[in-house]
C-alpha cells in the first residue's frame, strides 16, 4: 500500500463519485478505478458499493477512512515538523466557512497570521451551514466558521462575531420610504419575505414574529445570499439576512434597514472537530484567533 492509494481512496470517499474524484486529483478515471481496485485486493475487502449513479462506502470503507485520515495527518505532521526545525512554522490550513461576515473574519486573521508565519499556506472553502458542518465532522477541514444555531455534538466552538439582521428591499418598496435606517419587525409581516434556507432559521424567524403578535409570509428560502439579492432586486419580496449581506451586495440598488423591536442578532462561531487532533499550524492559528478575541489584543496585529 502506498500513500497515493490512500489519497485516491479519500478523494473518492469525499466525492462519492469516481468522475469528480478523478477531476479533483487531475487524473483520468480508469487509472483511479484501477488504483482503488488494487487497494481493495490488497486489503481483501470491498471499500465501495458501486451501482449506476451511486457510490457508497461499505462498513469496511467507513473504518478504513478513519485510519486513512489519521495516516495522512501523521505524514503531514511529521513532514511539517521536520521542515519547521529549519524554516519555521509551515503546513497548509484547511478552512471552511459560511457566507456573510465569515470570509472577512478569516481574511483578517490570515493577514495577521501570515505576517508572523509567512510559510504557512491556506486552502479555503465556502458552503452552506450543512455543508460546513459535514466537512468538520468528516475531518475535511481544520477550522470552520458557522452561524448559530447549530448542533454542537462532536465539535468545540468559540463565538467570534455578532451582527444585526437587516431587511433588504427595492428602493420603490412601500417600506423604503419610511424615515430612518431601522424598521420594526412587525411592519414586515404583510409582505412576502425571502429568508435563509436552514430549517432552524425558519423556526427562529417565525418566533420573532410570534413574539410581536404577527406571522411571516415566507415566499422564498435561499441557500446563498446572491440569490436573495437577485430575487429582492426583481421585487419578489423583502429579504431578511444578517447585516453582512448588505455589505457584500452594496446599497446602490436596494434599501437596507436594520430590524428592531425586537432587535435580533446573528452570531458567528468558530468550530473544530473535538475528536481530531489539529495540526501544529492549525493549533497556532487557533491560538492566534483566541488572542485576537481578547480585548487587550492590538488592532491590526
PDB file of C-alpha atoms in Angstrom:
ATOM      1  CA  UNK A   1       0.000   0.000   0.000  1.00  0.00           C
ATOM      2  CA  UNK A   2       1.335   3.404  -0.981  1.00  0.00           C
ATOM      3  CA  UNK A   3       0.331   6.889   0.073  1.00  0.00           C
ATOM      4  CA  UNK A   4      -1.228   7.567  -3.314  1.00  0.00           C
ATOM      5  CA  UNK A   5      -3.667   4.701  -2.712  1.00  0.00           C
ATOM      6  CA  UNK A   6      -4.794   6.373   0.495  1.00  0.00           C
ATOM      7  CA  UNK A   7      -5.095   9.804  -1.117  1.00  0.00           C
ATOM      8  CA  UNK A   8      -7.067   8.369  -4.025  1.00  0.00           C
ATOM      9  CA  UNK A   9      -9.339   6.457  -1.656  1.00  0.00           C
ATOM     10  CA  UNK A  10     -10.076   9.574   0.409  1.00  0.00           C
ATOM     11  CA  UNK A  11     -10.867  11.601  -2.714  1.00  0.00           C
ATOM     12  CA  UNK A  12     -13.457   9.037  -3.798  1.00  0.00           C
ATOM     13  CA  UNK A  13     -14.776   8.754  -0.236  1.00  0.00           C
ATOM     14  CA  UNK A  14     -15.282  12.522  -0.129  1.00  0.00           C
ATOM     15  CA  UNK A  15     -16.900  12.910  -3.536  1.00  0.00           C
ATOM     16  CA  UNK A  16     -18.692   9.528  -3.678  1.00  0.00           C
ATOM     17  CA  UNK A  17     -18.243   9.853  -7.407  1.00  0.00           C
ATOM     18  CA  UNK A  18     -15.288   8.477  -9.388  1.00  0.00           C
ATOM     19  CA  UNK A  19     -15.531  11.079 -12.140  1.00  0.00           C
ATOM     20  CA  UNK A  20     -15.471  14.054  -9.744  1.00  0.00           C
ATOM     21  CA  UNK A  21     -12.722  12.449  -7.659  1.00  0.00           C
ATOM     22  CA  UNK A  22     -10.593  11.939 -10.781  1.00  0.00           C
ATOM     23  CA  UNK A  23     -11.091  15.590 -11.759  1.00  0.00           C
ATOM     24  CA  UNK A  24     -10.123  16.673  -8.260  1.00  0.00           C
ATOM     25  CA  UNK A  25      -6.958  14.560  -8.435  1.00  0.00           C
ATOM     26  CA  UNK A  26      -6.205  15.702 -12.015  1.00  0.00           C
ATOM     27  CA  UNK A  27      -6.039  12.139 -13.318  1.00  0.00           C
ATOM     28  CA  UNK A  28      -8.198  10.073 -15.661  1.00  0.00           C
ATOM     29  CA  UNK A  29     -10.991   7.957 -14.212  1.00  0.00           C
ATOM     30  CA  UNK A  30      -9.786   4.488 -15.401  1.00  0.00           C
ATOM     31  CA  UNK A  31      -6.401   4.748 -13.584  1.00  0.00           C
ATOM     32  CA  UNK A  32      -8.221   5.927 -10.451  1.00  0.00           C
ATOM     33  CA  UNK A  33     -10.585   2.953 -10.584  1.00  0.00           C
ATOM     34  CA  UNK A  34      -7.629   0.573 -11.011  1.00  0.00           C
ATOM     35  CA  UNK A  35      -5.829   2.089  -8.012  1.00  0.00           C
ATOM     36  CA  UNK A  36      -8.928   1.622  -5.840  1.00  0.00           C
ATOM     37  CA  UNK A  37      -9.298  -1.968  -7.058  1.00  0.00           C
ATOM     38  CA  UNK A  38      -5.648  -2.654  -6.199  1.00  0.00           C
ATOM     39  CA  UNK A  39      -6.214  -1.257  -2.724  1.00  0.00           C
ATOM     40  CA  UNK A  40      -9.313  -3.413  -2.230  1.00  0.00           C
ATOM     41  CA  UNK A  41      -7.428  -6.509  -3.423  1.00  0.00           C
ATOM     42  CA  UNK A  42      -4.571  -5.793  -1.023  1.00  0.00           C
ATOM     43  CA  UNK A  43      -6.958  -5.328   1.903  1.00  0.00           C
ATOM     44  CA  UNK A  44      -9.151  -8.246   0.862  1.00  0.00           C
ATOM     45  CA  UNK A  45     -12.383  -6.258   1.239  1.00  0.00           C
ATOM     46  CA  UNK A  46     -14.674  -4.048  -0.783  1.00  0.00           C
ATOM     47  CA  UNK A  47     -14.371  -0.406   0.223  1.00  0.00           C
ATOM     48  CA  UNK A  48     -17.144   0.931  -2.019  1.00  0.00           C
ATOM     49  CA  UNK A  49     -20.560  -0.206  -3.169  1.00  0.00           C
ATOM     50  CA  UNK A  50     -20.744   0.625  -6.857  1.00  0.00           C
ATOM     51  CA  UNK A  51     -24.127   0.992  -8.529  1.00  0.00           C
ATOM     52  CA  UNK A  52     -25.218   3.053 -11.557  1.00  0.00           C
ATOM     53  CA  UNK A  53     -25.170   6.717 -10.494  1.00  0.00           C
ATOM     54  CA  UNK A  54     -24.434   5.705  -6.876  1.00  0.00           C
ATOM     55  CA  UNK A  55     -21.226   5.130  -4.923  1.00  0.00           C
ATOM     56  CA  UNK A  56     -21.309   4.363  -1.200  1.00  0.00           C
ATOM     57  CA  UNK A  57     -18.755   3.379   1.408  1.00  0.00           C
ATOM     58  CA  UNK A  58     -19.064  -0.111   2.820  1.00  0.00           C
ATOM     59  CA  UNK A  59     -18.710  -0.669   6.572  1.00  0.00           C
ATOM     60  CA  UNK A  60     -15.103  -1.638   5.908  1.00  0.00           C
ATOM     61  CA  UNK A  61     -14.687   1.509   3.849  1.00  0.00           C
ATOM     62  CA  UNK A  62     -16.005   3.647   6.693  1.00  0.00           C
ATOM     63  CA  UNK A  63     -13.495   2.099   9.085  1.00  0.00           C
ATOM     64  CA  UNK A  64     -10.607   2.393   6.638  1.00  0.00           C
ATOM     65  CA  UNK A  65     -11.460   6.033   6.053  1.00  0.00           C
ATOM     66  CA  UNK A  66     -10.874   6.807   9.729  1.00  0.00           C
ATOM     67  CA  UNK A  67      -7.415   5.222   9.603  1.00  0.00           C
ATOM     68  CA  UNK A  68      -6.637   6.792   6.216  1.00  0.00           C
ATOM     69  CA  UNK A  69      -7.287  10.287   7.581  1.00  0.00           C
ATOM     70  CA  UNK A  70      -5.052   9.576  10.574  1.00  0.00           C
ATOM     71  CA  UNK A  71      -2.266   8.204   8.340  1.00  0.00           C
ATOM     72  CA  UNK A  72      -2.213  11.282   6.106  1.00  0.00           C
ATOM     73  CA  UNK A  73      -2.416  13.530   9.149  1.00  0.00           C
ATOM     74  CA  UNK A  74       0.622  11.783  10.639  1.00  0.00           C
ATOM     75  CA  UNK A  75       2.559  12.017   7.366  1.00  0.00           C
ATOM     76  CA  UNK A  76       1.744  15.687   7.075  1.00  0.00           C
ATOM     77  CA  UNK A  77       2.610  16.485  10.672  1.00  0.00           C
ATOM     78  CA  UNK A  78       5.929  14.655  10.556  1.00  0.00           C
ATOM     79  CA  UNK A  79       6.936  16.439   7.349  1.00  0.00           C
ATOM     80  CA  UNK A  80       5.885  19.801   8.750  1.00  0.00           C
ATOM     81  CA  UNK A  81       7.768  19.405  11.999  1.00  0.00           C
ATOM     82  CA  UNK A  82      10.984  18.375  10.250  1.00  0.00           C
ATOM     83  CA  UNK A  83      10.798  21.410   7.949  1.00  0.00           C
ATOM     84  CA  UNK A  84       9.829  23.697  10.803  1.00  0.00           C
ATOM     85  CA  UNK A  85      13.028  22.850  12.660  1.00  0.00           C
ATOM     86  CA  UNK A  86      14.880  24.689   9.907  1.00  0.00           C
ATOM     87  CA  UNK A  87      12.465  27.165   8.329  1.00  0.00           C
ATOM     88  CA  UNK A  88       9.762  27.963  10.902  1.00  0.00           C
ATOM     89  CA  UNK A  89       6.048  27.111  11.010  1.00  0.00           C
ATOM     90  CA  UNK A  90       4.795  25.503   7.807  1.00  0.00           C
ATOM     91  CA  UNK A  91       1.893  23.425   6.567  1.00  0.00           C
ATOM     92  CA  UNK A  92      -1.486  24.032   4.978  1.00  0.00           C
ATOM     93  CA  UNK A  93      -4.535  25.257   6.870  1.00  0.00           C
ATOM     94  CA  UNK A  94      -7.863  23.917   5.598  1.00  0.00           C
ATOM     95  CA  UNK A  95     -10.541  26.462   6.434  1.00  0.00           C
ATOM     96  CA  UNK A  96     -14.269  26.376   5.710  1.00  0.00           C
ATOM     97  CA  UNK A  97     -16.949  28.995   6.232  1.00  0.00           C
ATOM     98  CA  UNK A  98     -20.492  30.050   5.522  1.00  0.00           C
ATOM     99  CA  UNK A  99     -21.324  33.295   3.724  1.00  0.00           C
ATOM    100  CA  UNK A 100     -21.834  36.635   5.405  1.00  0.00           C
ATOM    101  CA  UNK A 101     -19.125  38.075   7.627  1.00  0.00           C
ATOM    102  CA  UNK A 102     -17.238  34.775   7.983  1.00  0.00           C
ATOM    103  CA  UNK A 103     -14.976  35.185   4.905  1.00  0.00           C
ATOM    104  CA  UNK A 104     -13.937  38.626   6.149  1.00  0.00           C
ATOM    105  CA  UNK A 105     -13.042  37.207   9.566  1.00  0.00           C
ATOM    106  CA  UNK A 106     -10.860  34.523   8.023  1.00  0.00           C
ATOM    107  CA  UNK A 107      -9.191  37.022   5.686  1.00  0.00           C
ATOM    108  CA  UNK A 108      -8.337  39.349   8.578  1.00  0.00           C
ATOM    109  CA  UNK A 109      -6.953  36.512  10.694  1.00  0.00           C
ATOM    110  CA  UNK A 110      -4.965  35.086   7.787  1.00  0.00           C
ATOM    111  CA  UNK A 111      -3.448  38.503   7.026  1.00  0.00           C
ATOM    112  CA  UNK A 112      -2.209  38.909  10.593  1.00  0.00           C
ATOM    113  CA  UNK A 113      -1.073  35.301  10.955  1.00  0.00           C
ATOM    114  CA  UNK A 114       0.781  35.486   7.640  1.00  0.00           C
ATOM    115  CA  UNK A 115       2.908  38.331   8.917  1.00  0.00           C
ATOM    116  CA  UNK A 116       4.037  36.111  11.790  1.00  0.00           C
ATOM    117  CA  UNK A 117       4.281  32.807   9.876  1.00  0.00           C
ATOM    118  CA  UNK A 118       4.877  33.609   6.189  1.00  0.00           C
ATOM    119  CA  UNK A 119       5.457  29.978   5.111  1.00  0.00           C
ATOM    120  CA  UNK A 120       2.003  28.664   6.053  1.00  0.00           C
ATOM    121  CA  UNK A 121      -0.366  28.009   3.137  1.00  0.00           C
ATOM    122  CA  UNK A 122      -4.171  28.203   3.096  1.00  0.00           C
ATOM    123  CA  UNK A 123      -6.982  26.274   1.454  1.00  0.00           C
ATOM    124  CA  UNK A 124     -10.366  27.996   1.834  1.00  0.00           C
ATOM    125  CA  UNK A 125     -13.780  26.519   1.028  1.00  0.00           C
ATOM    126  CA  UNK A 126     -17.247  28.098   1.337  1.00  0.00           C
ATOM    127  CA  UNK A 127     -20.654  26.477   1.582  1.00  0.00           C
ATOM    128  CA  UNK A 128     -23.948  26.488   3.409  1.00  0.00           C
ATOM    129  CA  UNK A 129     -24.213  25.575   7.074  1.00  0.00           C
ATOM    130  CA  UNK A 130     -24.956  21.888   6.489  1.00  0.00           C
ATOM    131  CA  UNK A 131     -22.003  21.540   4.102  1.00  0.00           C
ATOM    132  CA  UNK A 132     -19.645  23.293   6.513  1.00  0.00           C
ATOM    133  CA  UNK A 133     -20.701  21.159   9.464  1.00  0.00           C
ATOM    134  CA  UNK A 134     -20.319  17.992   7.381  1.00  0.00           C
ATOM    135  CA  UNK A 135     -16.734  18.880   6.446  1.00  0.00           C
ATOM    136  CA  UNK A 136     -15.854  19.498  10.093  1.00  0.00           C
ATOM    137  CA  UNK A 137     -17.412  16.226  11.278  1.00  0.00           C
ATOM    138  CA  UNK A 138     -15.710  14.255   8.489  1.00  0.00           C
ATOM    139  CA  UNK A 139     -12.317  15.791   9.271  1.00  0.00           C
ATOM    140  CA  UNK A 140     -12.025  17.508   5.895  1.00  0.00           C
ATOM    141  CA  UNK A 141     -11.049  20.877   7.364  1.00  0.00           C
ATOM    142  CA  UNK A 142      -9.142  22.167  10.374  1.00  0.00           C
ATOM    143  CA  UNK A 143     -11.297  25.109  11.408  1.00  0.00           C
ATOM    144  CA  UNK A 144     -14.631  26.452  10.222  1.00  0.00           C
ATOM    145  CA  UNK A 145     -16.997  29.338  10.830  1.00  0.00           C
ATOM    146  CA  UNK A 146     -20.704  28.628  11.079  1.00  0.00           C
ATOM    147  CA  UNK A 147     -23.688  30.583  12.346  1.00  0.00           C
ATOM    148  CA  UNK A 148     -25.819  29.805  15.363  1.00  0.00           C
ATOM    149  CA  UNK A 149     -27.957  27.839  15.968  1.00  0.00           C
ATOM    150  CA  UNK A 150     -26.076  24.623  15.182  1.00  0.00           C
ATOM    151  CA  UNK A 151     -25.737  21.093  16.513  1.00  0.00           C
ATOM    152  CA  UNK A 152     -22.632  21.214  18.678  1.00  0.00           C
ATOM    153  CA  UNK A 153     -22.254  17.456  19.038  1.00  0.00           C
ATOM    154  CA  UNK A 154     -18.710  16.375  18.170  1.00  0.00           C
ATOM    155  CA  UNK A 155     -17.280  19.885  17.846  1.00  0.00           C
ATOM    156  CA  UNK A 156     -15.666  22.510  20.026  1.00  0.00           C
ATOM    157  CA  UNK A 157     -16.626  26.114  19.465  1.00  0.00           C
ATOM    158  CA  UNK A 158     -15.677  29.723  20.050  1.00  0.00           C
ATOM    159  CA  UNK A 159     -18.057  32.621  19.384  1.00  0.00           C
ATOM    160  CA  UNK A 160     -16.201  35.164  17.263  1.00  0.00           C
ATOM    161  CA  UNK A 161     -18.673  37.762  15.941  1.00  0.00           C
ATOM    162  CA  UNK A 162     -22.200  39.139  16.185  1.00  0.00           C
ATOM    163  CA  UNK A 163     -24.127  41.360  13.799  1.00  0.00           C
ATOM    164  CA  UNK A 164     -27.714  42.598  13.445  1.00  0.00           C
ATOM    165  CA  UNK A 165     -30.287  41.280  10.987  1.00  0.00           C
ATOM    166  CA  UNK A 166     -31.449  43.600   8.214  1.00  0.00           C
ATOM    167  CA  UNK A 167     -34.327  43.856   5.796  1.00  0.00           C
ATOM    168  CA  UNK A 168     -33.369  44.374   2.144  1.00  0.00           C
ATOM    169  CA  UNK A 169     -35.940  45.751  -0.305  1.00  0.00           C
ATOM    170  CA  UNK A 170     -36.169  47.645  -3.573  1.00  0.00           C
ATOM    171  CA  UNK A 171     -35.951  51.423  -3.296  1.00  0.00           C
ATOM    172  CA  UNK A 172     -39.530  51.788  -4.523  1.00  0.00           C
ATOM    173  CA  UNK A 173     -40.918  49.379  -1.918  1.00  0.00           C
ATOM    174  CA  UNK A 174     -43.593  50.951   0.359  1.00  0.00           C
ATOM    175  CA  UNK A 175     -41.369  50.462   3.432  1.00  0.00           C
ATOM    176  CA  UNK A 176     -38.326  52.030   1.785  1.00  0.00           C
ATOM    177  CA  UNK A 177     -39.814  55.494   2.080  1.00  0.00           C
ATOM    178  CA  UNK A 178     -40.051  55.372   5.871  1.00  0.00           C
ATOM    179  CA  UNK A 179     -37.635  57.663   7.664  1.00  0.00           C
ATOM    180  CA  UNK A 180     -34.557  56.253   9.348  1.00  0.00           C
ATOM    181  CA  UNK A 181     -32.324  53.246   8.822  1.00  0.00           C
ATOM    182  CA  UNK A 182     -34.270  50.948  11.150  1.00  0.00           C
ATOM    183  CA  UNK A 183     -37.578  49.152  10.817  1.00  0.00           C
ATOM    184  CA  UNK A 184     -39.874  47.409  13.295  1.00  0.00           C
ATOM    185  CA  UNK A 185     -40.204  43.685  12.596  1.00  0.00           C
ATOM    186  CA  UNK A 186     -43.997  43.712  12.655  1.00  0.00           C
ATOM    187  CA  UNK A 187     -44.083  46.108   9.677  1.00  0.00           C
ATOM    188  CA  UNK A 188     -42.614  43.322   7.516  1.00  0.00           C
ATOM    189  CA  UNK A 189     -45.446  40.897   8.329  1.00  0.00           C
ATOM    190  CA  UNK A 190     -47.783  41.838   5.410  1.00  0.00           C
ATOM    191  CA  UNK A 191     -45.060  41.427   2.780  1.00  0.00           C
ATOM    192  CA  UNK A 192     -43.559  38.394   1.048  1.00  0.00           C
ATOM    193  CA  UNK A 193     -40.233  37.501   2.658  1.00  0.00           C
ATOM    194  CA  UNK A 194     -37.033  35.887   1.406  1.00  0.00           C
ATOM    195  CA  UNK A 195     -35.069  34.148   4.163  1.00  0.00           C
ATOM    196  CA  UNK A 196     -32.118  31.720   4.560  1.00  0.00           C
ATOM    197  CA  UNK A 197     -32.968  28.102   3.750  1.00  0.00           C
ATOM    198  CA  UNK A 198     -31.961  26.430   7.025  1.00  0.00           C
ATOM    199  CA  UNK A 199     -34.923  24.934   8.874  1.00  0.00           C
ATOM    200  CA  UNK A 200     -33.614  26.370  12.133  1.00  0.00           C
ATOM    201  CA  UNK A 201     -33.683  29.852  10.570  1.00  0.00           C
ATOM    202  CA  UNK A 202     -37.331  29.482   9.622  1.00  0.00           C
ATOM    203  CA  UNK A 203     -38.198  28.484  13.188  1.00  0.00           C
ATOM    204  CA  UNK A 204     -36.143  31.369  14.565  1.00  0.00           C
ATOM    205  CA  UNK A 205     -37.765  33.988  12.312  1.00  0.00           C
ATOM    206  CA  UNK A 206     -41.271  32.646  12.951  1.00  0.00           C
ATOM    207  CA  UNK A 207     -40.580  33.006  16.684  1.00  0.00           C
ATOM    208  CA  UNK A 208     -39.598  36.678  16.221  1.00  0.00           C
ATOM    209  CA  UNK A 209     -42.891  37.420  14.534  1.00  0.00           C
ATOM    210  CA  UNK A 210     -44.863  35.356  17.032  1.00  0.00           C
ATOM    211  CA  UNK A 211     -43.481  37.497  19.851  1.00  0.00           C
ATOM    212  CA  UNK A 212     -44.719  40.596  18.022  1.00  0.00           C
ATOM    213  CA  UNK A 213     -48.156  39.072  17.534  1.00  0.00           C
ATOM    214  CA  UNK A 214     -47.799  38.554  13.770  1.00  0.00           C
ATOM    215  CA  UNK A 215     -46.938  35.757  11.350  1.00  0.00           C
ATOM    216  CA  UNK A 216     -44.456  36.000   8.437  1.00  0.00           C
ATOM    217  CA  UNK A 217     -45.284  35.255   4.813  1.00  0.00           C
ATOM    218  CA  UNK A 218     -42.228  33.321   3.646  1.00  0.00           C
ATOM    219  CA  UNK A 219     -42.144  33.333  -0.145  1.00  0.00           C
ATOM    220  CA  UNK A 220     -38.616  32.011  -0.778  1.00  0.00           C
ATOM    221  CA  UNK A 221     -35.971  30.187   1.226  1.00  0.00           C
ATOM    222  CA  UNK A 222     -32.500  30.645  -0.239  1.00  0.00           C
ATOM    223  CA  UNK A 223     -29.156  28.947   0.452  1.00  0.00           C
ATOM    224  CA  UNK A 224     -26.940  31.750  -0.905  1.00  0.00           C
ATOM    225  CA  UNK A 225     -27.060  35.493  -0.436  1.00  0.00           C
ATOM    226  CA  UNK A 226     -26.541  36.267  -4.109  1.00  0.00           C
ATOM    227  CA  UNK A 227     -29.811  34.512  -4.946  1.00  0.00           C
ATOM    228  CA  UNK A 228     -31.579  36.514  -2.240  1.00  0.00           C
ATOM    229  CA  UNK A 229     -30.169  39.721  -3.687  1.00  0.00           C
ATOM    230  CA  UNK A 230     -31.265  38.882  -7.232  1.00  0.00           C
ATOM    231  CA  UNK A 231     -34.793  37.975  -6.137  1.00  0.00           C
ATOM    232  CA  UNK A 232     -35.054  41.083  -3.993  1.00  0.00           C
ATOM    233  CA  UNK A 233     -33.870  43.283  -6.852  1.00  0.00           C
ATOM    234  CA  UNK A 234     -36.598  41.782  -9.041  1.00  0.00           C
ATOM    235  CA  UNK A 235     -39.212  42.711  -6.438  1.00  0.00           C
ATOM    236  CA  UNK A 236     -40.108  39.147  -5.445  1.00  0.00           C
ATOM    237  CA  UNK A 237     -40.013  40.040  -1.762  1.00  0.00           C
ATOM    238  CA  UNK A 238     -38.157  41.562   1.171  1.00  0.00           C
ATOM    239  CA  UNK A 239     -35.014  39.642   2.142  1.00  0.00           C
ATOM    240  CA  UNK A 240     -34.204  39.112   5.811  1.00  0.00           C
ATOM    241  CA  UNK A 241     -30.492  38.394   6.218  1.00  0.00           C
ATOM    242  CA  UNK A 242     -27.593  39.168   8.575  1.00  0.00           C
ATOM    243  CA  UNK A 243     -26.097  42.615   8.026  1.00  0.00           C
ATOM    244  CA  UNK A 244     -23.039  41.298   6.152  1.00  0.00           C
ATOM    245  CA  UNK A 245     -25.334  40.606   3.213  1.00  0.00           C
ATOM    246  CA  UNK A 246     -25.799  44.349   2.779  1.00  0.00           C
ATOM    247  CA  UNK A 247     -22.037  44.889   2.958  1.00  0.00           C
ATOM    248  CA  UNK A 248     -21.494  42.250   0.288  1.00  0.00           C
ATOM    249  CA  UNK A 249     -24.042  43.453  -2.250  1.00  0.00           C
ATOM    250  CA  UNK A 250     -23.744  47.173  -1.547  1.00  0.00           C
ATOM    251  CA  UNK A 251     -26.513  49.730  -1.210  1.00  0.00           C
ATOM    252  CA  UNK A 252     -26.702  51.128  -4.733  1.00  0.00           C
ATOM    253  CA  UNK A 253     -29.757  49.215  -5.890  1.00  0.00           C
ATOM    254  CA  UNK A 254     -31.506  48.201  -2.655  1.00  0.00           C
ATOM    255  CA  UNK A 255     -32.741  49.857   0.519  1.00  0.00           C
ATOM    256  CA  UNK A 256     -31.277  48.316   3.679  1.00  0.00           C
ATOM    257  CA  UNK A 257     -32.858  48.741   7.098  1.00  0.00           C
ATOM    258  CA  UNK A 258     -31.781  47.274  10.438  1.00  0.00           C
ATOM    259  CA  UNK A 259     -34.524  45.196  12.061  1.00  0.00           C
ATOM    260  CA  UNK A 260     -35.594  46.385  15.524  1.00  0.00           C
ATOM    261  CA  UNK A 261     -38.364  45.664  18.022  1.00  0.00           C
ATOM    262  CA  UNK A 262     -37.185  43.073  18.638  1.00  0.00           C
ATOM    263  CA  UNK A 263     -33.518  43.741  17.970  1.00  0.00           C
ATOM    264  CA  UNK A 264     -32.166  40.456  16.647  1.00  0.00           C
ATOM    265  CA  UNK A 265     -28.560  39.421  16.083  1.00  0.00           C
ATOM    266  CA  UNK A 266     -26.729  36.717  14.151  1.00  0.00           C
ATOM    267  CA  UNK A 267     -23.795  35.018  15.849  1.00  0.00           C
ATOM    268  CA  UNK A 268     -20.761  33.511  14.100  1.00  0.00           C
ATOM    269  CA  UNK A 269     -18.953  30.621  15.767  1.00  0.00           C
ATOM    270  CA  UNK A 270     -15.539  29.116  15.058  1.00  0.00           C
ATOM    271  CA  UNK A 271     -15.735  25.315  15.284  1.00  0.00           C
ATOM    272  CA  UNK A 272     -13.377  22.347  15.010  1.00  0.00           C
ATOM    273  CA  UNK A 273     -13.663  18.584  15.370  1.00  0.00           C
ATOM    274  CA  UNK A 274     -13.156  17.684  19.034  1.00  0.00           C
ATOM    275  CA  UNK A 275     -12.072  14.131  18.139  1.00  0.00           C
ATOM    276  CA  UNK A 276      -9.462  15.097  15.553  1.00  0.00           C
ATOM    277  CA  UNK A 277      -6.051  16.352  16.606  1.00  0.00           C
ATOM    278  CA  UNK A 278      -5.230  19.654  14.969  1.00  0.00           C
ATOM    279  CA  UNK A 279      -2.005  20.088  13.036  1.00  0.00           C
ATOM    280  CA  UNK A 280       0.704  22.287  14.523  1.00  0.00           C
ATOM    281  CA  UNK A 281      -0.199  25.099  12.126  1.00  0.00           C
ATOM    282  CA  UNK A 282      -3.908  24.797  12.962  1.00  0.00           C
ATOM    283  CA  UNK A 283      -3.186  24.896  16.699  1.00  0.00           C
ATOM    284  CA  UNK A 284      -1.079  28.019  16.291  1.00  0.00           C
ATOM    285  CA  UNK A 285      -3.757  29.626  14.109  1.00  0.00           C
ATOM    286  CA  UNK A 286      -6.408  28.837  16.726  1.00  0.00           C
ATOM    287  CA  UNK A 287      -4.205  30.327  19.439  1.00  0.00           C
ATOM    288  CA  UNK A 288      -3.785  33.439  17.287  1.00  0.00           C
ATOM    289  CA  UNK A 289      -7.565  33.760  16.876  1.00  0.00           C
ATOM    290  CA  UNK A 290      -8.090  33.379  20.612  1.00  0.00           C
ATOM    291  CA  UNK A 291      -5.508  36.097  21.195  1.00  0.00           C
ATOM    292  CA  UNK A 292      -7.270  38.350  18.685  1.00  0.00           C
ATOM    293  CA  UNK A 293     -10.534  37.803  20.527  1.00  0.00           C
ATOM    294  CA  UNK A 294      -9.109  39.098  23.810  1.00  0.00           C
ATOM    295  CA  UNK A 295      -9.976  42.757  24.477  1.00  0.00           C
ATOM    296  CA  UNK A 296      -6.326  43.677  25.076  1.00  0.00           C
ATOM    297  CA  UNK A 297      -5.061  42.499  21.667  1.00  0.00           C
ATOM    298  CA  UNK A 298      -3.836  45.398  19.470  1.00  0.00           C
ATOM    299  CA  UNK A 299      -5.972  46.147  16.408  1.00  0.00           C
ATOM    300  CA  UNK A 300      -4.385  45.247  13.115  1.00  0.00           C
ATOM    301  CA  UNK A 301      -1.797  42.906  14.613  1.00  0.00           C
TER     302      UNK A 301
END
